[in-house]
Coordinates of C-alpha atoms in Angstrom, one line a residue:
M29 CA 27.7 -13.2 -15.2
C30 CA 25.1 -10.6 -14.2
A31 CA 25.7 -7.0 -15.2
A32 CA 23.4 -4.1 -14.0
Y33 CA 20.6 -3.1 -16.1
D34 CA 20.7 0.5 -17.4
T35 CA 17.7 1.3 -19.4
K36 CA 16.9 4.5 -21.2
A37 CA 13.2 3.9 -20.7
N38 CA 11.2 5.9 -18.0
L39 CA 11.7 3.8 -15.0
N40 CA 10.0 6.5 -12.8
D41 CA 6.6 5.9 -14.4
E42 CA 4.6 5.7 -11.2
S43 CA 1.6 4.2 -12.9
L44 CA 3.5 1.0 -13.2
L45 CA 4.2 0.7 -9.5
D46 CA 1.0 1.6 -7.8
F47 CA 0.2 -0.6 -5.0
D48 CA -2.7 -0.7 -2.8
G49 CA -2.2 -1.2 0.9
H50 CA -1.7 -4.9 0.6
G51 CA 1.0 -4.8 -2.0
S52 CA -0.9 -5.6 -5.1
P53 CA -0.7 -3.7 -8.4
F54 CA -4.2 -2.5 -8.7
T55 CA -5.4 0.9 -9.8
G56 CA -5.7 3.2 -6.9
D57 CA -9.4 3.8 -7.3
S58 CA -10.5 0.1 -7.1
P59 CA -8.3 -2.0 -4.8
V60 CA -9.4 -5.5 -4.3
W61 CA -9.5 -5.2 -0.5
N62 CA -11.8 -2.0 -0.4
N63 CA -15.2 -1.9 1.4
R64 CA -17.0 -3.8 -1.4
G65 CA -14.4 -6.5 -1.1
R66 CA -15.0 -6.8 2.7
L67 CA -18.8 -7.0 2.1
L68 CA -18.4 -9.6 -0.6
Q69 CA -16.5 -11.7 1.7
R70 CA -19.4 -11.8 4.1
A71 CA -21.5 -13.0 1.2
G72 CA -19.5 -16.1 1.0
P73 CA -16.2 -17.3 -0.4
A74 CA -17.5 -18.4 -3.8
R75 CA -19.2 -15.1 -4.5
Y76 CA -16.3 -13.2 -3.2
R77 CA -13.8 -15.1 -5.4
E78 CA -16.0 -14.8 -8.5
E79 CA -16.2 -11.0 -8.1
R80 CA -12.6 -10.7 -7.0
Y81 CA -11.3 -12.4 -10.3
A82 CA -13.5 -10.1 -12.3
Q83 CA -12.3 -7.0 -10.6
L84 CA -8.7 -8.1 -11.0
H85 CA -9.2 -8.7 -14.8
D86 CA -10.9 -5.3 -15.3
D87 CA -8.1 -3.4 -13.3
T88 CA -5.6 -5.4 -15.4
V89 CA -7.2 -4.4 -18.7
K90 CA -7.5 -0.8 -17.5
R91 CA -3.8 -0.7 -16.6
A92 CA -2.7 -2.2 -19.8
S93 CA -4.7 0.3 -21.9
S94 CA -3.9 3.4 -19.8
S95 CA -0.3 2.8 -18.6
S96 CA 2.8 3.4 -20.7
L97 CA 4.1 -0.3 -20.1
V98 CA 7.4 0.1 -21.9
F99 CA 9.0 -2.7 -23.8
T100 CA 12.8 -2.5 -23.9
L101 CA 13.8 -5.1 -26.4
D102 CA 16.4 -3.8 -28.9
T103 CA 15.6 -5.6 -32.1
N104 CA 18.8 -4.7 -33.7
A105 CA 21.0 -6.4 -30.9
L106 CA 23.0 -9.4 -32.0
R107 CA 22.3 -12.7 -30.3
L108 CA 24.3 -15.9 -30.6
V109 CA 21.8 -18.7 -31.4
Q110 CA 22.3 -22.4 -31.8
F111 CA 19.7 -24.0 -34.1
N112 CA 21.2 -27.3 -33.9
P113 CA 23.5 -28.7 -31.1
D114 CA 25.5 -30.4 -33.9
E115 CA 26.2 -27.2 -35.7
P116 CA 28.0 -23.9 -35.0
A117 CA 26.0 -21.2 -33.3
L118 CA 25.1 -18.0 -35.5
W119 CA 25.1 -14.4 -34.7
I120 CA 21.7 -13.0 -35.7
T121 CA 19.8 -9.9 -34.7
E122 CA 16.9 -10.0 -32.2
S123 CA 14.6 -9.2 -35.1
A124 CA 15.7 -12.1 -37.2
K125 CA 15.3 -14.2 -33.9
L126 CA 11.7 -13.1 -33.7
K127 CA 11.2 -14.1 -37.3
A128 CA 12.7 -17.5 -36.8
K129 CA 10.3 -18.0 -33.9
R130 CA 7.2 -17.0 -35.8
K131 CA 8.3 -19.6 -38.4
G132 CA 8.4 -22.2 -35.6
M133 CA 12.1 -22.8 -35.9
S134 CA 13.8 -24.2 -32.8
F135 CA 16.9 -22.8 -31.2
F136 CA 18.8 -22.0 -28.0
D137 CA 19.9 -18.5 -27.3
I138 CA 23.4 -19.0 -25.9
T139 CA 24.6 -15.3 -26.3
D140 CA 25.4 -14.9 -22.4
T141 CA 26.4 -18.6 -21.8
P142 CA 28.2 -19.9 -24.8
D143 CA 30.3 -22.4 -22.8
L144 CA 27.6 -23.8 -20.5
G145 CA 28.6 -27.3 -19.5
S146 CA 32.2 -27.2 -20.3
A147 CA 33.8 -26.0 -17.2
F148 CA 34.3 -29.3 -15.3
T149 CA 32.8 -32.8 -15.0
K150 CA 30.0 -32.8 -12.6
E151 CA 29.6 -35.4 -9.9
R152 CA 26.7 -37.8 -10.2
Y153 CA 24.6 -38.5 -7.3
S154 CA 22.3 -41.4 -6.3
Y155 CA 19.0 -41.0 -4.8
P156 CA 17.0 -43.0 -2.1
K157 CA 14.8 -45.8 -3.4
Q158 CA 12.3 -45.1 -0.6
A159 CA 11.3 -42.1 1.5
K160 CA 13.6 -41.4 4.3
A161 CA 12.2 -38.2 6.1
S162 CA 8.5 -38.9 6.4
N163 CA 8.8 -38.0 10.1
I164 CA 9.5 -34.5 8.9
V165 CA 7.5 -34.3 5.6
N166 CA 4.2 -35.6 7.2
K167 CA 4.4 -32.8 9.9
I168 CA 4.8 -30.1 7.3
L169 CA 2.1 -31.1 5.0
P170 CA -0.8 -30.1 7.3
L171 CA 0.6 -26.6 7.6
L172 CA 0.3 -25.8 3.8
S173 CA -2.6 -23.7 2.8
K174 CA -4.6 -23.9 -0.4
S175 CA -6.3 -20.5 0.2
R176 CA -2.9 -18.8 0.2
L177 CA -2.0 -20.4 -3.2
E178 CA -5.2 -18.8 -4.4
D179 CA -4.7 -15.4 -2.9
T180 CA -1.0 -15.3 -3.9
L181 CA -1.5 -16.2 -7.5
T182 CA -4.5 -13.8 -7.8
D183 CA -2.2 -11.0 -6.7
F184 CA 1.0 -12.1 -8.6
S185 CA -1.1 -12.3 -12.0
A186 CA -2.6 -8.9 -11.6
F187 CA 0.2 -7.4 -13.5
P188 CA -0.7 -6.7 -17.2
T189 CA 2.3 -8.7 -18.2
R190 CA 5.4 -10.4 -16.6
Y191 CA 7.2 -10.2 -20.0
Y192 CA 10.9 -10.3 -19.0
H193 CA 11.7 -7.2 -21.3
S194 CA 9.0 -4.9 -19.9
L195 CA 8.7 -2.5 -17.0
S196 CA 5.7 -4.4 -15.8
G197 CA 7.7 -7.6 -15.8
K198 CA 10.3 -5.8 -13.7
A199 CA 7.6 -4.6 -11.3
S200 CA 6.2 -8.2 -11.0
S201 CA 9.5 -9.6 -9.8
E202 CA 10.0 -6.9 -7.4
W203 CA 6.5 -7.8 -6.0
L204 CA 7.7 -11.3 -5.7
L205 CA 10.8 -10.5 -4.0
Q206 CA 8.9 -8.4 -1.5
K207 CA 6.4 -11.3 -1.0
I208 CA 9.3 -13.7 -0.2
Q209 CA 10.8 -11.3 2.2
N210 CA 7.5 -10.8 4.0
Y211 CA 7.1 -14.4 4.3
T212 CA 10.6 -14.8 5.8
A213 CA 10.0 -12.1 8.2
E214 CA 6.7 -13.2 9.3
F215 CA 7.0 -17.0 9.5
A216 CA 10.8 -17.8 9.8
S217 CA 12.2 -18.6 13.3
D218 CA 15.3 -16.6 14.5
A219 CA 17.4 -19.7 13.8
Q220 CA 16.0 -20.0 10.3
K221 CA 16.6 -16.3 9.6
E222 CA 20.4 -16.7 10.4
I223 CA 20.7 -19.1 7.5
I224 CA 18.3 -17.8 4.9
E225 CA 19.4 -15.3 2.2
V226 CA 16.9 -13.9 -0.3
R227 CA 18.4 -12.0 -3.3
P228 CA 17.5 -10.9 -6.6
V229 CA 19.6 -11.8 -9.7
V230 CA 20.0 -8.8 -12.0
H231 CA 20.2 -9.6 -15.7
P232 CA 20.7 -7.4 -18.8
W233 CA 17.0 -6.9 -19.1
P234 CA 14.6 -5.4 -16.7
Q235 CA 13.1 -8.3 -14.8
T236 CA 15.1 -10.1 -12.3
S237 CA 15.3 -13.6 -11.2
I238 CA 15.4 -14.4 -7.5
I239 CA 17.1 -17.0 -5.3
I240 CA 16.3 -18.1 -1.7
R241 CA 19.3 -19.9 -0.2
F242 CA 18.5 -21.9 2.9
A243 CA 22.0 -23.2 4.1
P244 CA 23.1 -24.5 7.5
L245 CA 25.8 -22.2 9.3
G246 CA 29.3 -23.1 8.4
V247 CA 28.4 -25.1 5.3
L248 CA 31.0 -25.0 2.4
V249 CA 29.9 -23.5 -0.8
S250 CA 31.0 -26.8 -2.4
T251 CA 28.4 -28.6 -0.4
P252 CA 25.8 -30.2 -2.8
T253 CA 22.9 -28.0 -3.2
T254 CA 19.1 -29.1 -3.8
I255 CA 17.3 -26.6 -6.1
L256 CA 13.5 -26.2 -6.8
G257 CA 12.7 -23.9 -9.7
A258 CA 9.8 -22.2 -11.4
H259 CA 9.8 -19.4 -13.9
C260 CA 8.3 -15.9 -13.0
D261 CA 7.9 -14.4 -16.4
S262 CA 5.2 -14.7 -18.8
L263 CA 4.3 -14.3 -22.4
N264 CA 1.6 -13.4 -24.8
Y265 CA 2.2 -14.4 -28.5
K266 CA 1.0 -10.9 -29.6
N267 CA 4.0 -9.3 -27.8
Y268 CA 6.3 -10.5 -30.4
T269 CA 4.6 -8.2 -32.9
L270 CA 6.1 -5.4 -30.8
E271 CA 2.7 -3.7 -30.8
P272 CA 1.1 -2.0 -27.7
V273 CA 1.2 -4.1 -24.8
T274 CA -1.3 -7.1 -24.7
I275 CA -2.6 -8.6 -21.7
D276 CA -0.6 -11.6 -20.4
V277 CA -1.4 -12.6 -16.8
S278 CA -0.1 -16.2 -17.2
K279 CA -1.7 -17.8 -14.2
D280 CA -1.0 -21.4 -15.2
D281 CA 2.2 -20.7 -17.2
D282 CA 3.9 -20.2 -14.8
G283 CA 2.2 -18.3 -12.1
S284 CA 1.0 -21.7 -10.9
G285 CA 4.5 -23.2 -10.5
T286 CA 5.7 -20.0 -9.0
V287 CA 3.2 -20.0 -6.2
S288 CA 3.5 -23.8 -5.7
I289 CA 7.2 -23.7 -4.7
L290 CA 6.5 -20.5 -2.8
E291 CA 4.0 -22.1 -0.8
A292 CA 6.3 -25.1 0.0
Y293 CA 8.8 -22.5 1.2
R294 CA 6.3 -21.0 3.5
G295 CA 5.5 -24.5 4.9
L296 CA 9.2 -25.1 5.8
L297 CA 9.3 -21.9 7.5
V298 CA 6.1 -22.3 9.7
F299 CA 7.4 -25.9 10.7
G300 CA 10.9 -24.5 11.7
Y301 CA 12.8 -26.7 9.3
I302 CA 16.6 -26.5 9.2
P303 CA 18.1 -28.3 6.3
A304 CA 21.3 -30.4 6.9
S305 CA 22.6 -29.4 3.5
P306 CA 21.9 -26.3 1.3
L307 CA 18.5 -25.9 -0.2
E308 CA 17.4 -23.3 -2.7
F309 CA 14.3 -21.9 -4.4
H310 CA 14.8 -20.4 -7.8
F311 CA 12.4 -18.1 -9.6
Y312 CA 13.7 -17.6 -13.2
S313 CA 13.2 -14.6 -15.4
G314 CA 13.5 -14.9 -19.3
E315 CA 12.2 -18.5 -19.6
E316 CA 9.7 -18.0 -22.2
V317 CA 11.2 -15.5 -24.8
S318 CA 9.4 -17.3 -27.5
D319 CA 6.2 -17.2 -29.4
S320 CA 5.9 -21.0 -29.6
E321 CA 5.4 -23.7 -27.2
L322 CA 8.2 -25.6 -29.1
T323 CA 11.0 -23.0 -28.7
W324 CA 12.5 -21.6 -25.7
C325 CA 15.6 -19.4 -24.5
L326 CA 15.8 -20.0 -20.8
L327 CA 17.9 -17.0 -20.3
G328 CA 17.6 -16.6 -16.7
S329 CA 18.2 -20.1 -15.7
Q330 CA 21.1 -20.3 -18.2
A331 CA 22.8 -17.4 -16.5
I332 CA 22.3 -18.9 -13.1
A333 CA 23.3 -22.3 -13.9
S334 CA 26.4 -20.9 -15.8
A335 CA 27.3 -18.9 -12.7
Y336 CA 27.0 -21.9 -10.5
E337 CA 29.2 -23.9 -12.8
L338 CA 32.0 -21.2 -13.1
A339 CA 32.0 -20.9 -9.2
G340 CA 32.5 -24.8 -9.1
R341 CA 29.3 -25.3 -7.3
S342 CA 27.9 -28.9 -6.8
V343 CA 24.1 -29.4 -7.2
R344 CA 22.5 -32.7 -5.8
A345 CA 19.4 -32.2 -7.7
M346 CA 17.3 -29.7 -9.6
Q347 CA 13.5 -29.9 -9.9
E348 CA 11.3 -27.7 -12.3
Y349 CA 7.8 -26.8 -11.6
D350 CA 6.3 -25.3 -14.9
M351 CA 2.4 -25.3 -15.0
T352 CA 0.7 -27.2 -12.0
A353 CA -2.9 -26.0 -12.3
W354 CA -4.8 -27.7 -15.2
H355 CA -6.8 -30.9 -14.6
K356 CA -8.6 -31.8 -18.0
T357 CA -12.2 -32.8 -17.7
N358 CA -13.0 -36.5 -17.8
T359 CA -9.3 -37.5 -17.3
T360 CA -7.6 -39.3 -14.5
E361 CA -6.0 -36.8 -12.0
A362 CA -2.2 -37.6 -11.9
I363 CA 1.3 -36.0 -11.5
N364 CA 3.1 -36.0 -14.9
I365 CA 6.7 -36.7 -15.0
I366 CA 8.6 -35.5 -18.0
T367 CA 11.1 -38.0 -19.3
S368 CA 12.9 -36.0 -22.2
G369 CA 16.1 -34.2 -21.3
V370 CA 16.1 -35.2 -17.6
D371 CA 18.1 -37.4 -15.3
P372 CA 16.4 -40.8 -15.3
D373 CA 17.5 -41.6 -11.6
L374 CA 16.2 -38.3 -10.3
S375 CA 12.9 -38.9 -12.3
D376 CA 12.5 -42.1 -10.6
F377 CA 13.1 -40.6 -7.2
Q378 CA 10.1 -38.2 -8.0
K379 CA 7.9 -41.4 -8.4
V380 CA 8.9 -42.6 -4.9
L381 CA 7.8 -39.2 -3.6
I382 CA 4.6 -39.2 -5.3
D383 CA 3.8 -42.6 -4.2
E384 CA 4.6 -41.7 -0.6
Y385 CA 3.3 -38.3 -0.1
V386 CA 0.9 -37.1 -2.9
G387 CA -1.5 -40.0 -3.0
L388 CA -2.1 -39.6 -6.9
P389 CA -0.9 -41.8 -9.7
W390 CA 1.9 -40.6 -11.8
T391 CA 2.2 -40.6 -15.6
E392 CA 5.2 -40.0 -17.9
S393 CA 5.4 -38.1 -21.2
K394 CA 7.9 -36.3 -23.3
Y395 CA 7.9 -32.8 -24.7
P396 CA 7.6 -32.9 -28.5
G397 CA 10.5 -31.8 -30.5
T398 CA 12.7 -29.4 -28.8
A399 CA 10.2 -28.0 -26.3
S400 CA 11.5 -27.7 -22.7
S401 CA 11.7 -25.6 -19.6
D402 CA 14.4 -24.3 -17.1
F403 CA 15.6 -27.8 -16.0
A404 CA 17.2 -27.9 -19.4
S405 CA 19.7 -25.3 -18.4
W406 CA 20.9 -27.3 -15.5
A407 CA 20.9 -30.4 -17.8
K408 CA 23.0 -28.6 -20.2
A409 CA 25.4 -27.5 -17.5
G410 CA 25.9 -31.2 -16.6
Y411 CA 23.8 -31.3 -13.4
Q412 CA 21.1 -33.7 -12.7
S413 CA 17.6 -32.2 -13.2
C414 CA 14.0 -33.3 -13.4
H415 CA 10.7 -31.9 -14.2
V416 CA 6.8 -32.3 -13.4
T417 CA 3.9 -30.9 -15.2
E418 CA 0.2 -30.5 -14.6
A419 CA -0.5 -33.4 -16.9
S420 CA 0.8 -35.4 -20.0
W421 CA 1.7 -33.1 -22.8
L422 CA -1.6 -33.9 -24.8
K423 CA -3.8 -33.1 -21.6
M424 CA -2.0 -29.8 -20.6
N425 CA -3.5 -26.4 -20.9
H426 CA -2.5 -25.7 -24.6
Q427 CA -5.8 -23.9 -25.4
W428 CA -5.3 -20.8 -23.2
V429 CA -1.6 -20.7 -22.4
H430 CA 0.4 -17.7 -23.8
T431 CA -2.8 -15.7 -24.3
S432 CA -4.7 -13.3 -22.4
N433 CA -7.2 -16.0 -21.2
D434 CA -4.6 -17.9 -19.2
R435 CA -6.8 -17.0 -16.1
I436 CA -8.1 -18.6 -13.0
D437 CA -11.9 -18.2 -14.1
I438 CA -11.4 -19.2 -17.7
S439 CA -12.4 -22.8 -16.9
E440 CA -13.2 -25.3 -14.1
E441 CA -10.3 -27.2 -15.3
F442 CA -8.0 -24.6 -13.7
S443 CA -7.8 -26.3 -10.2
F444 CA -6.2 -25.2 -7.0
D445 CA -7.0 -28.6 -5.7
H446 CA -4.8 -30.1 -8.3
M447 CA -2.1 -27.3 -7.8
F448 CA -2.0 -28.2 -4.1
N449 CA -0.6 -31.7 -4.9
Y450 CA 2.5 -30.2 -6.3
V451 CA 3.0 -28.1 -3.2
K452 CA 3.2 -31.4 -1.3
L453 CA 5.6 -32.8 -3.8
A454 CA 7.7 -29.8 -3.6
V455 CA 7.9 -30.0 0.2
A456 CA 8.8 -33.7 0.0
F457 CA 11.5 -33.1 -2.7
A458 CA 13.1 -30.2 -0.7
V459 CA 13.2 -32.1 2.7
E460 CA 14.1 -35.6 1.5
L461 CA 17.1 -34.3 -0.4
S462 CA 18.3 -31.6 2.0
S463 CA 18.0 -33.6 5.3
Y464 CA 21.3 -35.2 5.0

């Protein structure tokens, strides 16, 4: 399904790929870990974080204004778009698709996956009514690190944009791939390294998706797989005018979900966890591809779900983490479970895990209209999927999402303490469903 990308744009623009000695995309003259950074650390963590965020934002703005961040979208390209599931899909240009988005029209871009969900009838799985692997999960949770969440998200969101059809977006997924490989090299035991595969998934656009496969030796490809996902791309509404690049750091949407499941993966490595059945972590490109919270394309996850379906793969469960950082002032902190377009049995299983391991109440809410996230690709393919968000729909980070102000320092409502609860849930979901 995934063809190699061959762009006519200048892929050798070194200004897009300048990294300091710690693998972060900062301008060469002001890396975050310079002498001033070390002095600030001695001044205390609060002062250091404040100035670090300010430096990162200034560097990001400088890079966006000085670098030729090339957008590679061909507005004349034809796309197969379905505006209504009960009506035939239509071929329209990318330009017409963008106009439809600006008008608030909802649709599904099925160009690359027109037959998703039609290959074979998927087996339905049941889920435990109570936690079964607390002896393992409770030993992993103390190994998780909230400070790593903050450091990783700060570095990951230092790219001017993670827009899927940009070279900066391509560089961001390359950075994420290297981060995952570094974690695996540093924290995985020899036994784990034998069964872990980390690979990029190449699409017909510059940014790649990434899959971590964690499967016991000798396991069959047909053995049911547990999947945790987040999307690694980002979007600023203004990018859809195709004007010069606009800042698009997207720390909440979905930098927060990305680093949440990444830290869960690291926790499994540190503990030395060996799953009894295949476990995968997915980082999807091309989820946003929209200038509205109520439209989506889910291109990367559709491509991967389609490839799994065509290969006859079995999926025990798929869980999506899209926005995990926002806790609105004067509201009760809770884990929100999305109830629209999901598998109800798997959603109920999430409640079991939240009650057992997270220690917060849970709420339920639906996406309005046809809004969605990557779990919908798996649901469309016929696999059982579920989704958690930072809060119920009306209490989420709607003010700053998809703008240049989706930043850590924009509000105290952006909370790493809140995000950390989702890391715990991710560990629980991963272990509980892959330990048998």
